[in-house]
mmCIF file of C-alpha atoms and ligand atoms in Angstrom:
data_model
loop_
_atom_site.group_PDB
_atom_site.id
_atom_site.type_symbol
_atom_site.label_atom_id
_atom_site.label_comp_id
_atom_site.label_asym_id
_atom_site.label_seq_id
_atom_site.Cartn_x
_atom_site.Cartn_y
_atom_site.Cartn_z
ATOM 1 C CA UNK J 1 70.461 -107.175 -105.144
ATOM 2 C CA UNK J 2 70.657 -108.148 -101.565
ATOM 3 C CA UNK J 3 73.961 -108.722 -100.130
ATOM 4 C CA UNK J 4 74.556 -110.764 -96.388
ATOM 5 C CA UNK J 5 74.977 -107.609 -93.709
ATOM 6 C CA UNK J 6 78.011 -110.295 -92.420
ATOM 7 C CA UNK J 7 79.407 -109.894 -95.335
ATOM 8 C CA UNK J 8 79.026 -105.659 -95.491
ATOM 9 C CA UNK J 9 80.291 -105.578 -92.159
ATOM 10 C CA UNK J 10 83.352 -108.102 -92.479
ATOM 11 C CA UNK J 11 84.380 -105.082 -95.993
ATOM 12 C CA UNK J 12 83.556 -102.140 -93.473
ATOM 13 C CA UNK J 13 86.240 -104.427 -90.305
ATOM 14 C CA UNK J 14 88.930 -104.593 -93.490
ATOM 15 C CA UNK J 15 88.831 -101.127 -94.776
ATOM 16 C CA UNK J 16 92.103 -99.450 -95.365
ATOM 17 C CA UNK J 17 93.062 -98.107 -92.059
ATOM 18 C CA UNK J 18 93.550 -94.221 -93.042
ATOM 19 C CA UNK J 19 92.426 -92.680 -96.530
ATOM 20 C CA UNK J 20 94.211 -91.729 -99.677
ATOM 21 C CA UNK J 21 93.212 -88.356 -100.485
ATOM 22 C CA UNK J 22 91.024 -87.452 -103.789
ATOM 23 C CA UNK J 23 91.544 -91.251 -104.529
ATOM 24 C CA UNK J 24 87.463 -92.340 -104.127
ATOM 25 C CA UNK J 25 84.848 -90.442 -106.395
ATOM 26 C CA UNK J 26 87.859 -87.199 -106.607
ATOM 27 C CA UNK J 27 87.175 -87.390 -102.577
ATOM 28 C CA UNK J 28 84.121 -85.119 -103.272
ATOM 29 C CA UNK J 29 80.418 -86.242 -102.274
ATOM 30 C CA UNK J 30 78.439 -87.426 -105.275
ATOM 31 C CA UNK J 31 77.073 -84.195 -105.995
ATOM 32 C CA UNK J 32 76.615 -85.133 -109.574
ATOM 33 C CA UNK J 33 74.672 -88.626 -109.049
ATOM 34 C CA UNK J 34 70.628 -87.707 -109.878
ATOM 35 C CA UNK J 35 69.419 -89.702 -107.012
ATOM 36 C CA UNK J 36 72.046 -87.806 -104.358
ATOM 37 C CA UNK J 37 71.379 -84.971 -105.679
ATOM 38 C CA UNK J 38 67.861 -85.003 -105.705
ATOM 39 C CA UNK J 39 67.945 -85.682 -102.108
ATOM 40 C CA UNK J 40 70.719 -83.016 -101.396
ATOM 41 C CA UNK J 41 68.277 -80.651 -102.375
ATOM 42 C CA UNK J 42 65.854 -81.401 -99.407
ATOM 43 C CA UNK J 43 69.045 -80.648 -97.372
ATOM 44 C CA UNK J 44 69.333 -77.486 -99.286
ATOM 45 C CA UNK J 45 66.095 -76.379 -98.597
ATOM 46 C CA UNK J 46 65.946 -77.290 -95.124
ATOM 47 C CA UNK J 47 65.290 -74.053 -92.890
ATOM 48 C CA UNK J 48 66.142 -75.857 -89.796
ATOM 49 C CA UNK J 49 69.969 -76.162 -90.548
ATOM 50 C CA UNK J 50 72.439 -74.226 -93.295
ATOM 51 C CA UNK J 51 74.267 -77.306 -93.938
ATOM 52 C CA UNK J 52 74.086 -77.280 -97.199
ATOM 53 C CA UNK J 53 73.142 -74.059 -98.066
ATOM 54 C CA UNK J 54 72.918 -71.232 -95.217
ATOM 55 C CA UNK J 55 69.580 -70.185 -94.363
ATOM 56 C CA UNK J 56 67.286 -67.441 -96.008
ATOM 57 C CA UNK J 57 68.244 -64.733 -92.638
ATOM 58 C CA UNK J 58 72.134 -65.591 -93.271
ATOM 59 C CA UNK J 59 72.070 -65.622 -96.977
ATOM 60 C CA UNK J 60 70.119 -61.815 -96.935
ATOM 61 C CA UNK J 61 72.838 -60.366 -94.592
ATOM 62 C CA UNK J 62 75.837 -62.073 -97.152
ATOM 63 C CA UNK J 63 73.966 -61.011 -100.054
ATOM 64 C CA UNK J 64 73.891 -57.636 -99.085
ATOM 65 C CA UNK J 65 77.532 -57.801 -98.179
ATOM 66 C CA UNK J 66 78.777 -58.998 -101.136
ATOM 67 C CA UNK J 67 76.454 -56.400 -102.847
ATOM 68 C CA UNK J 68 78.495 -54.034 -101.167
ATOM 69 C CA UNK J 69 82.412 -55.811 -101.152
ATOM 70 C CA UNK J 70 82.138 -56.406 -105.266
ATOM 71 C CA UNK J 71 80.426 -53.225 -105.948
ATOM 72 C CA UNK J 72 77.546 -55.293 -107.700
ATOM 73 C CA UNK J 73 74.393 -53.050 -109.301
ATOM 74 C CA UNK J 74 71.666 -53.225 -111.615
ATOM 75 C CA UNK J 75 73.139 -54.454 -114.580
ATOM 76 C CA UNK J 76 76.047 -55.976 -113.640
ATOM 77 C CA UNK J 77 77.122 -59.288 -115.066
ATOM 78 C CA UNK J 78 77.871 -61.612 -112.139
ATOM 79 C CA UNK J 79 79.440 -65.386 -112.392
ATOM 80 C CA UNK J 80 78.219 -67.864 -109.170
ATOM 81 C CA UNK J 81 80.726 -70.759 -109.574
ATOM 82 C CA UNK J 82 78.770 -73.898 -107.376
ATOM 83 C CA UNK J 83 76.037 -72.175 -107.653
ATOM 84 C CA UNK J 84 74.151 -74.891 -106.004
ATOM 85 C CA UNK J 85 69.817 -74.614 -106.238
ATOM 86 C CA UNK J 86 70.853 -70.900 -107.199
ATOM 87 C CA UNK J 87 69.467 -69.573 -103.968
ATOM 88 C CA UNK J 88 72.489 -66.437 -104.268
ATOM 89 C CA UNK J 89 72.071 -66.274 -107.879
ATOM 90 C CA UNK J 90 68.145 -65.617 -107.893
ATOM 91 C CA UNK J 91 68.479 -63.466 -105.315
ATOM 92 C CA UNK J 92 71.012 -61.462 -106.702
ATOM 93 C CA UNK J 93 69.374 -61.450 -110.415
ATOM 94 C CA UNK J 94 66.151 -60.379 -108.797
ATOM 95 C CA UNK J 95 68.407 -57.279 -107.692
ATOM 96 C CA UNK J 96 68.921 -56.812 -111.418
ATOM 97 C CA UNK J 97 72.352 -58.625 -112.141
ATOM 98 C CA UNK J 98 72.535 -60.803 -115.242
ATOM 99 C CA UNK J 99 73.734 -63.957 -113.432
ATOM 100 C CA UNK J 100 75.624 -67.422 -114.951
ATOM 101 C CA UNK J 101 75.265 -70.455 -112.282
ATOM 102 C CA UNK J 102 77.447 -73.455 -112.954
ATOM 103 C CA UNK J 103 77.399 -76.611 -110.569
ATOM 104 C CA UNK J 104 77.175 -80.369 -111.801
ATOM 105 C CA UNK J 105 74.337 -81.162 -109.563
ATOM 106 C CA UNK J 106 71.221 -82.137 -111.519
ATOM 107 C CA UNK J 107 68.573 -81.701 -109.260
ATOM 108 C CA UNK J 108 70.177 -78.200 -108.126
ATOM 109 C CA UNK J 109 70.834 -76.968 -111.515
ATOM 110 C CA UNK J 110 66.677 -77.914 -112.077
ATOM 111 C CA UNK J 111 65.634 -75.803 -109.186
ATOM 112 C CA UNK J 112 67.822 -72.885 -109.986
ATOM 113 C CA UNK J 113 66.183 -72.701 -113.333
ATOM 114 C CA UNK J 114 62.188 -73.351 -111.748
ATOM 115 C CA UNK J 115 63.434 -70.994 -108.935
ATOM 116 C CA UNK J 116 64.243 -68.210 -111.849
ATOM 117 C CA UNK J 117 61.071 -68.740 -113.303
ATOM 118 C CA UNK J 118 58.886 -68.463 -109.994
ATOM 119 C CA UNK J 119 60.919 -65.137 -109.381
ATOM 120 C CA UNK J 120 60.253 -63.557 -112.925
ATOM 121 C CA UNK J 121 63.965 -63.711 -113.636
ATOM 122 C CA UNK J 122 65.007 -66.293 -115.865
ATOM 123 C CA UNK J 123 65.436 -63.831 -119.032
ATOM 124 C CA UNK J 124 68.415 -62.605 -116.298
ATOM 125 C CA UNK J 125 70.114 -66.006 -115.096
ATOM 126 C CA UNK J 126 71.312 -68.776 -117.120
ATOM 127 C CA UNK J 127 72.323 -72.048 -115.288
ATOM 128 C CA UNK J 128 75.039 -74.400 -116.224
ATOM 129 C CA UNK J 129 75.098 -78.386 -115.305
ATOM 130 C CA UNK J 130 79.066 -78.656 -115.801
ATOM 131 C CA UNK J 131 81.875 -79.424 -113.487
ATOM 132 C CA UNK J 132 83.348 -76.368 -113.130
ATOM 133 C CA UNK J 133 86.926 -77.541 -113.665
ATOM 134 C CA UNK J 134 85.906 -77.548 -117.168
ATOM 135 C CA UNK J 135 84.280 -74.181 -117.036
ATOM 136 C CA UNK J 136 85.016 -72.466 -119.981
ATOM 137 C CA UNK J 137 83.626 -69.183 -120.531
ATOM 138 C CA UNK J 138 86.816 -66.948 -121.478
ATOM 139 C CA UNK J 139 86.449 -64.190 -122.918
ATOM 140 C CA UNK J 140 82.782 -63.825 -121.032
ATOM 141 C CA UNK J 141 83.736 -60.188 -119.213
ATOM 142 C CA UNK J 142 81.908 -61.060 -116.043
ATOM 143 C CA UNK J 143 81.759 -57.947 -113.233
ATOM 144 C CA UNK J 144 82.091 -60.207 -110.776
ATOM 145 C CA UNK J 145 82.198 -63.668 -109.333
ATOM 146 C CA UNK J 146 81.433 -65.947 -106.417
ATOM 147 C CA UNK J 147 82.791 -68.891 -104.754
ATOM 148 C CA UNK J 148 80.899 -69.823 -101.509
ATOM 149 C CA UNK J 149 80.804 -72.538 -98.877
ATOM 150 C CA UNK J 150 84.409 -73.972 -99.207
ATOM 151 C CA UNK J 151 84.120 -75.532 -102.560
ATOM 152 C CA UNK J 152 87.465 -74.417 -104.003
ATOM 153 C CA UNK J 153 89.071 -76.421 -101.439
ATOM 154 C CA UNK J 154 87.344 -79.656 -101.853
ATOM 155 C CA UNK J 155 88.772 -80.336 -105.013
ATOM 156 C CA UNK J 156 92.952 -81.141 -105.257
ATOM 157 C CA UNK J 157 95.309 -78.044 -105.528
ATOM 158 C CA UNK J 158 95.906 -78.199 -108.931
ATOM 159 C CA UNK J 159 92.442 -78.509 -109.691
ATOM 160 C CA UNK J 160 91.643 -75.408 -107.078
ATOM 161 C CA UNK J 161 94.487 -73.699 -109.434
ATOM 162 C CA UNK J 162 93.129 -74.986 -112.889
ATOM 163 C CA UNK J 163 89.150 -72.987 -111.428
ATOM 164 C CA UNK J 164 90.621 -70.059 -110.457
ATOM 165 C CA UNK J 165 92.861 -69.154 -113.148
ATOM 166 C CA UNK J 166 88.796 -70.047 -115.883
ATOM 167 C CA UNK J 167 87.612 -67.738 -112.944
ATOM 168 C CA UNK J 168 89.689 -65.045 -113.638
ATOM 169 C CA UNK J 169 89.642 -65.795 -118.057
ATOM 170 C CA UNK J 170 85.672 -65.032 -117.336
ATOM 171 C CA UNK J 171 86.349 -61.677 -115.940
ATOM 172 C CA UNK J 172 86.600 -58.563 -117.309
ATOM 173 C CA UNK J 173 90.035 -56.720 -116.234
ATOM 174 C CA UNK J 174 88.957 -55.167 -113.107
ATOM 175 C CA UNK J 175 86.264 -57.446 -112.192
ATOM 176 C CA UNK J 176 86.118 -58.834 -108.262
ATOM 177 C CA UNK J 177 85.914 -62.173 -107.027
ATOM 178 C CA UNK J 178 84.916 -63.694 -104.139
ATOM 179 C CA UNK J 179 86.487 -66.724 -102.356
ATOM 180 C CA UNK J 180 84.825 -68.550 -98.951
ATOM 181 C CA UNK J 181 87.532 -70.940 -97.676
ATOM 182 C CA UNK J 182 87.943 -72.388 -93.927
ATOM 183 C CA UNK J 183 90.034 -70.716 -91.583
ATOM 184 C CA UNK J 184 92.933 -72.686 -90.683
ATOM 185 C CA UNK J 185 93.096 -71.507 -87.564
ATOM 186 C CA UNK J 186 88.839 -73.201 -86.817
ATOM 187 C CA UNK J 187 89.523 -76.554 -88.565
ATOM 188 C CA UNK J 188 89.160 -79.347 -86.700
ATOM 189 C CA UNK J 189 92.245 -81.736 -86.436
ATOM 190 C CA UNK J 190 90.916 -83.954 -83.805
ATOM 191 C CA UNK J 191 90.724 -87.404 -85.066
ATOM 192 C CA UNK J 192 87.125 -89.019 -84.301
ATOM 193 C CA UNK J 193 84.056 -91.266 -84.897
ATOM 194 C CA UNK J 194 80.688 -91.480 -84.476
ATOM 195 C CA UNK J 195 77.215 -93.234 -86.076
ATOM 196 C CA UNK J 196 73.740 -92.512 -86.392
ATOM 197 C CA UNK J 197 70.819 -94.350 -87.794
ATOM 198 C CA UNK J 198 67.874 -93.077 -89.594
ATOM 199 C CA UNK J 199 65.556 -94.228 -92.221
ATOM 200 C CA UNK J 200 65.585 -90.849 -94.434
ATOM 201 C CA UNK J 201 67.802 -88.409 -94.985
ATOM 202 C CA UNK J 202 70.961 -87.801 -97.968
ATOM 203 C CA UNK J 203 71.890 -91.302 -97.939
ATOM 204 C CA UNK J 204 68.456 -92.879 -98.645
ATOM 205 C CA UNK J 205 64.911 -93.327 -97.869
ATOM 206 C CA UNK J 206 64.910 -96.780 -96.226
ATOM 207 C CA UNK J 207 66.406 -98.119 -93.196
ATOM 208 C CA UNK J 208 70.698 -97.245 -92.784
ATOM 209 C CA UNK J 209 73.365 -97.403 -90.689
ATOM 210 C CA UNK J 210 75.914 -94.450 -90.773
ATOM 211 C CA UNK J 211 79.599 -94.741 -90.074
ATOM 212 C CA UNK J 212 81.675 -91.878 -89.499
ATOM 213 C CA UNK J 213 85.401 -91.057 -88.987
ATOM 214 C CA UNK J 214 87.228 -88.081 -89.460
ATOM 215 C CA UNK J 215 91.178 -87.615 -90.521
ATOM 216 C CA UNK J 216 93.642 -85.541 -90.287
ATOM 217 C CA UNK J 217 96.372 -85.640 -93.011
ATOM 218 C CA UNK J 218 99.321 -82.972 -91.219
ATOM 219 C CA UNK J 219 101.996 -83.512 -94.276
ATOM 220 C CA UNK J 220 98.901 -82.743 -96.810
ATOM 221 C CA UNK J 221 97.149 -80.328 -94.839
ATOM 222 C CA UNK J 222 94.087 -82.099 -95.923
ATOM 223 C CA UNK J 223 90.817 -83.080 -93.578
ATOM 224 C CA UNK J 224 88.875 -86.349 -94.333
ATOM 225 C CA UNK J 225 85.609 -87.285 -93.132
ATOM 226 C CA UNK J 226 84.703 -90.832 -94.313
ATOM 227 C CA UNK J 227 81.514 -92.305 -93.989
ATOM 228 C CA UNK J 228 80.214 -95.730 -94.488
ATOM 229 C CA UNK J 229 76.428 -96.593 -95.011
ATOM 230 C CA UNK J 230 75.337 -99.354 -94.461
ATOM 231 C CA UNK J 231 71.667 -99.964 -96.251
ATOM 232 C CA UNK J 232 70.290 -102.479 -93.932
ATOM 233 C CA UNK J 233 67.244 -103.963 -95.904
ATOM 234 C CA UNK J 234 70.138 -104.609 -98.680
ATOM 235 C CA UNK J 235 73.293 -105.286 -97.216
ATOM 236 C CA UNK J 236 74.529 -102.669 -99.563
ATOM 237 C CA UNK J 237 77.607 -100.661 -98.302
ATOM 238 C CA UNK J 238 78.415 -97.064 -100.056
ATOM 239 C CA UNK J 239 81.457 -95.394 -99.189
ATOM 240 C CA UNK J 240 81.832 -91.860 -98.830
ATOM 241 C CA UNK J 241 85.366 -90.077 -98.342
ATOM 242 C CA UNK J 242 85.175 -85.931 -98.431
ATOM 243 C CA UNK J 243 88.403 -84.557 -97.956
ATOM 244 C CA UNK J 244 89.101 -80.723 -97.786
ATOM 245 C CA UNK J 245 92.314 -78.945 -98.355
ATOM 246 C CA UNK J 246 93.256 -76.192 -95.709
ATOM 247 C CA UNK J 247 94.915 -73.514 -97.361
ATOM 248 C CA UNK J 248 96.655 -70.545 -94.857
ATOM 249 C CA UNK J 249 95.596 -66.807 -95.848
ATOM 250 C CA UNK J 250 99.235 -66.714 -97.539
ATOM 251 C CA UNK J 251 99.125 -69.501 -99.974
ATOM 252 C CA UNK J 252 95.447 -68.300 -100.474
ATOM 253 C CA UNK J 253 96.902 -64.751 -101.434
ATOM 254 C CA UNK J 254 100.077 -67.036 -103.923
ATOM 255 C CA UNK J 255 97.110 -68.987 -105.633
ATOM 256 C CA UNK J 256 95.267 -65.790 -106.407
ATOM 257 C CA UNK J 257 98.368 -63.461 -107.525
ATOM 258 C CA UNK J 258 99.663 -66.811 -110.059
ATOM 259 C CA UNK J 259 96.167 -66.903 -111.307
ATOM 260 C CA UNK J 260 95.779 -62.964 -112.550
ATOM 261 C CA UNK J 261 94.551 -61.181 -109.787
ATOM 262 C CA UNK J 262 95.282 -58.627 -107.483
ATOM 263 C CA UNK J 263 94.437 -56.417 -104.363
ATOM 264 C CA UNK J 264 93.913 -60.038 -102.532
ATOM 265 C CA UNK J 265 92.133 -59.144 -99.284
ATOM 266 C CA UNK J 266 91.036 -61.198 -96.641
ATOM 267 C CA UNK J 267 87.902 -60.843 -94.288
ATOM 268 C CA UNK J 268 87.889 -63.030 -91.545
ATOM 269 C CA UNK J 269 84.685 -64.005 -90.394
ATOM 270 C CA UNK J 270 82.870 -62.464 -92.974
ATOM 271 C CA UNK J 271 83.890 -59.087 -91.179
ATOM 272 C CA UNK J 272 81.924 -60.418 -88.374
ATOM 273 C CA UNK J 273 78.371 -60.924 -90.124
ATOM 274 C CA UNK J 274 76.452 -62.562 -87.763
ATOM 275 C CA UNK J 275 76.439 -65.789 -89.465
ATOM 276 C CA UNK J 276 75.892 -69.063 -87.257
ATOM 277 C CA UNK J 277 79.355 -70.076 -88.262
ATOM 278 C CA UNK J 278 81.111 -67.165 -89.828
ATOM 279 C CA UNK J 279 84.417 -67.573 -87.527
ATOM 280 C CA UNK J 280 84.993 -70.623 -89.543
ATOM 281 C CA UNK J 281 85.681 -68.588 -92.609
ATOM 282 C CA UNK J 282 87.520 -66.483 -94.268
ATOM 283 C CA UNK J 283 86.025 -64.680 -97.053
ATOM 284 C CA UNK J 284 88.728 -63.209 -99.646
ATOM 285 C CA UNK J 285 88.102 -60.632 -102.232
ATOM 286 C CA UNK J 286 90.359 -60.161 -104.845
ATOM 287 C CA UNK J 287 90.016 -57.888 -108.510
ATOM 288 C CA UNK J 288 91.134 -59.453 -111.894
ATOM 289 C CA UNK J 289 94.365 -57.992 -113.438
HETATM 290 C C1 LIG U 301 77.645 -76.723 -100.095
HETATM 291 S S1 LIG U 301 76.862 -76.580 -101.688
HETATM 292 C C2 LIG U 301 76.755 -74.806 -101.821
HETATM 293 C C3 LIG U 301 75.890 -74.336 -102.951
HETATM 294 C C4 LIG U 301 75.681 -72.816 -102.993
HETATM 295 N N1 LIG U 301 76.937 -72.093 -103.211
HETATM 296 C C5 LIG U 301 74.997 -72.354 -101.720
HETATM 297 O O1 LIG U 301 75.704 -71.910 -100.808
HETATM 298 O O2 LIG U 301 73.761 -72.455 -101.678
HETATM 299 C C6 LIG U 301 78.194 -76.984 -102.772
HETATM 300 C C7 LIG U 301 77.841 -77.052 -104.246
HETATM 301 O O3 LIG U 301 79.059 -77.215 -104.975
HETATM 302 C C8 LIG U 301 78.802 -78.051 -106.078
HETATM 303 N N2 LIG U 301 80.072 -78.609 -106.539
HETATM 304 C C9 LIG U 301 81.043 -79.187 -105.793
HETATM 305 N N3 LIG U 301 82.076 -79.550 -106.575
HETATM 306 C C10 LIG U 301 81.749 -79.190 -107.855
HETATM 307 C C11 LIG U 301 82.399 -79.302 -109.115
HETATM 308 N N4 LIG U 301 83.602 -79.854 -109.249
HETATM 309 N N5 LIG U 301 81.754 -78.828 -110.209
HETATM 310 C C12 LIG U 301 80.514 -78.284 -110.116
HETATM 311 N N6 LIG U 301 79.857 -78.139 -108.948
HETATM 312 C C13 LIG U 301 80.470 -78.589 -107.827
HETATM 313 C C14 LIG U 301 77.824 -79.083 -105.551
HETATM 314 O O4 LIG U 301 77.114 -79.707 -106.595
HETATM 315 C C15 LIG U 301 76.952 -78.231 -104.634
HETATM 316 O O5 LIG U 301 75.813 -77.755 -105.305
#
C-alpha cells in the first residue's frame, strides 16, 4: 500500500511531543518481528561495529573473564538469558559447558542453533525462542547464568524484577550470575536529534528516511531514543521508541538481594577489559541463595 509522503510527514509534525515510556511495542525494538530480526542479524554479524553484538576480539577477552568471575568449567551447566545469535553461548559450549540460550528473536535463535551445528556442539546447547519474562525453567539447577548488553534494563522494573527472580528459580543454590547494565554515571541525558538516510540497513532494504530524538525522563530515570522511518517509495512511517531504565549500583544490589541472591558485586568497566566501550558498564556478579 502506498501512502502520500505529505501525509507521513504531516503524522511525524503531530507526534506526541515527549514519549510515554514502555507504552509502544513494551518500548523495546521489534526483536521478535521475522523480517527485523532477520536483518538484525546482519547487524549482529557485522565485524565493523559491536552494536549489536561486540566483536569476535571483545567477546574472547569477556568470555574468558566470565570463565574466570563464575568459575565456569567443563561440564558446567550455564543459562545465557538474550542469548542473541548465541555467539557467547557457542563459544562457551565449545569450552565444554552444557549451555540453554533463550531470546525471542527468530532469525537469532536460527543461527544459534546452525552456529552449534557448524561448531560440533549442538548435543551441548539447546536454544529457546521465548520471551524471557516467561522463562520458566525452575527447578533447572543451572551453574551459572548470563545477562549481557543491557537487556535487563530495557524492559519495565517489574518486568526486570519478574526475570531475575526465573533467573535465580533456574539456579542451583550457589550458582553465579552475571548482570551487564549501564553505568549511571556514562548515560547520556542530553536531549538531541539527528537523521540519516540510507537504502539498507535494520530498517529496510529500499530507500528511507531516519528520524531520531533522544529523551530524558529525570522523575523515571528512564532514556528514550525514538526513531521515525520514513519508507520513501511507500509513504509508510514505522515508529520506533527504545527506552532504557538506569538503575544506580544500589538499587541494582536491592533488586538482586529481593530476588534470592547474594554476595552482589559490582565491576565497573568490566574491571577495565579493554572493551571499546567498557566504561559504559557495569558488570555485576552475584551467587544464588
Ligand atoms: C543487543 S542483543 C545482545 C545479544 C547477545 N547477548 C550478544 O551480546 O550477542 C539483545 C538481545 O536481547 C533479546 N531480547 C530483548 N528483549 C528480550 C525479551 N524480552 N525476551 C527475549 N529476548 C529479548 C533480543 O532479541 C536480542 O537478541
Amino acid at each position: 500500500m502506498t501512502i502520500k509522503i505529505s501525509e507521513t510527514l504531516w503524522r511525524i509534525y503531530n507526534r506526541a511531543a515527549r514519549p510515554y515510556p514502555w507504552q509502544l511495542h513494551d518500548g523495546n525494538l521489534p526483536w521478535d518481528d521475522p523480517a527485523f530480526s532477520a536483518r538484525m542479524l546482519r547487524e549482529h554479524l557485522d565485524e565493523s561495529h559491536g552494536a549489536a553484538s561486540r566483536q569476535a576480539a571483545e567477546r574472547a577477552k569477556q568470555i574468558a573473564w566470565l570463565w574466570d568471575n563464575l568459575g565456569l568449567q567443563p561440564g558446567s551447566r550455564l543459562l545465557d538469558i538474550t542469548c542473541g545469535p548465541g555467539l557467547y553461548a557457542v563459544e562457551l559450549a565449545r569450552r565444554g559447558c552444557h549451555v540453554t540460550g533463550i531470546d525471542f528473536g527468530p532469525a537469532a535463535i536460527g543461527y544459534a542453533q546452525e552456529l552449534a551445528a557448524a561448531q560440533g556442539v549442538a548435543d551441548r546447547c539447546a536454544f529457546i525462542q521465548q520471551d524471557v519474562r516467561q522463562m520458566a525453567l525452575d527447578g533447572a539447577g543451572f551453574d551459572a547464568a548470563l545477562l549481557l548488553y543491557g537487556q535487563l534494563a530495557v524492559m519495565p522494573r517489574a518486568d526486570a524484577q519478574e526475570v531475575l527472580a526465573r533467573a535465580a528459580r533456574a539456579l542451583r543454590l550457589g550458582g553465579r550470575l552475571c548482570v551487564e547494565l549501564l553505568n549511571p554515571e556514562k548515560v547520556d541525558r542530553k536531549e538531541s536529534n539527528w537523521w540519516f538516510t540510507d537504502d539498507t540497513g535494520l530498517w529496510g532494504d529500499a530507500p528511507f528516511l531516519h528520524l531520531g530524538e533522544r529523551f530524558w525522563l529525570e522523575e523515571e530515570q528512564v532514556s528514550v531514543e525514538r526513531y521515525h522511518i520514513l519508507h520513501l517509495e511507500t509513504g509508510q512511517l514505522d515508529v520506533v521508541e527504545l527506552c532504557d531504565q538506569v538503575y544506580r549500583p544500589d538499587e541494582v544490589e536491592g533488586m538482586l538481594r529481593a530476588t534470592g541472591f547474594t554476595a552482589v558485586t559490582p565491576h565497573p568497566a568490566w574491571d577495565n577489559l579493554p572493551l571499546y566501550d567498557a566504561d559504559e558498564w557495569i558488570v555485576y556478579t552475584a551467587v544464588k541463595n
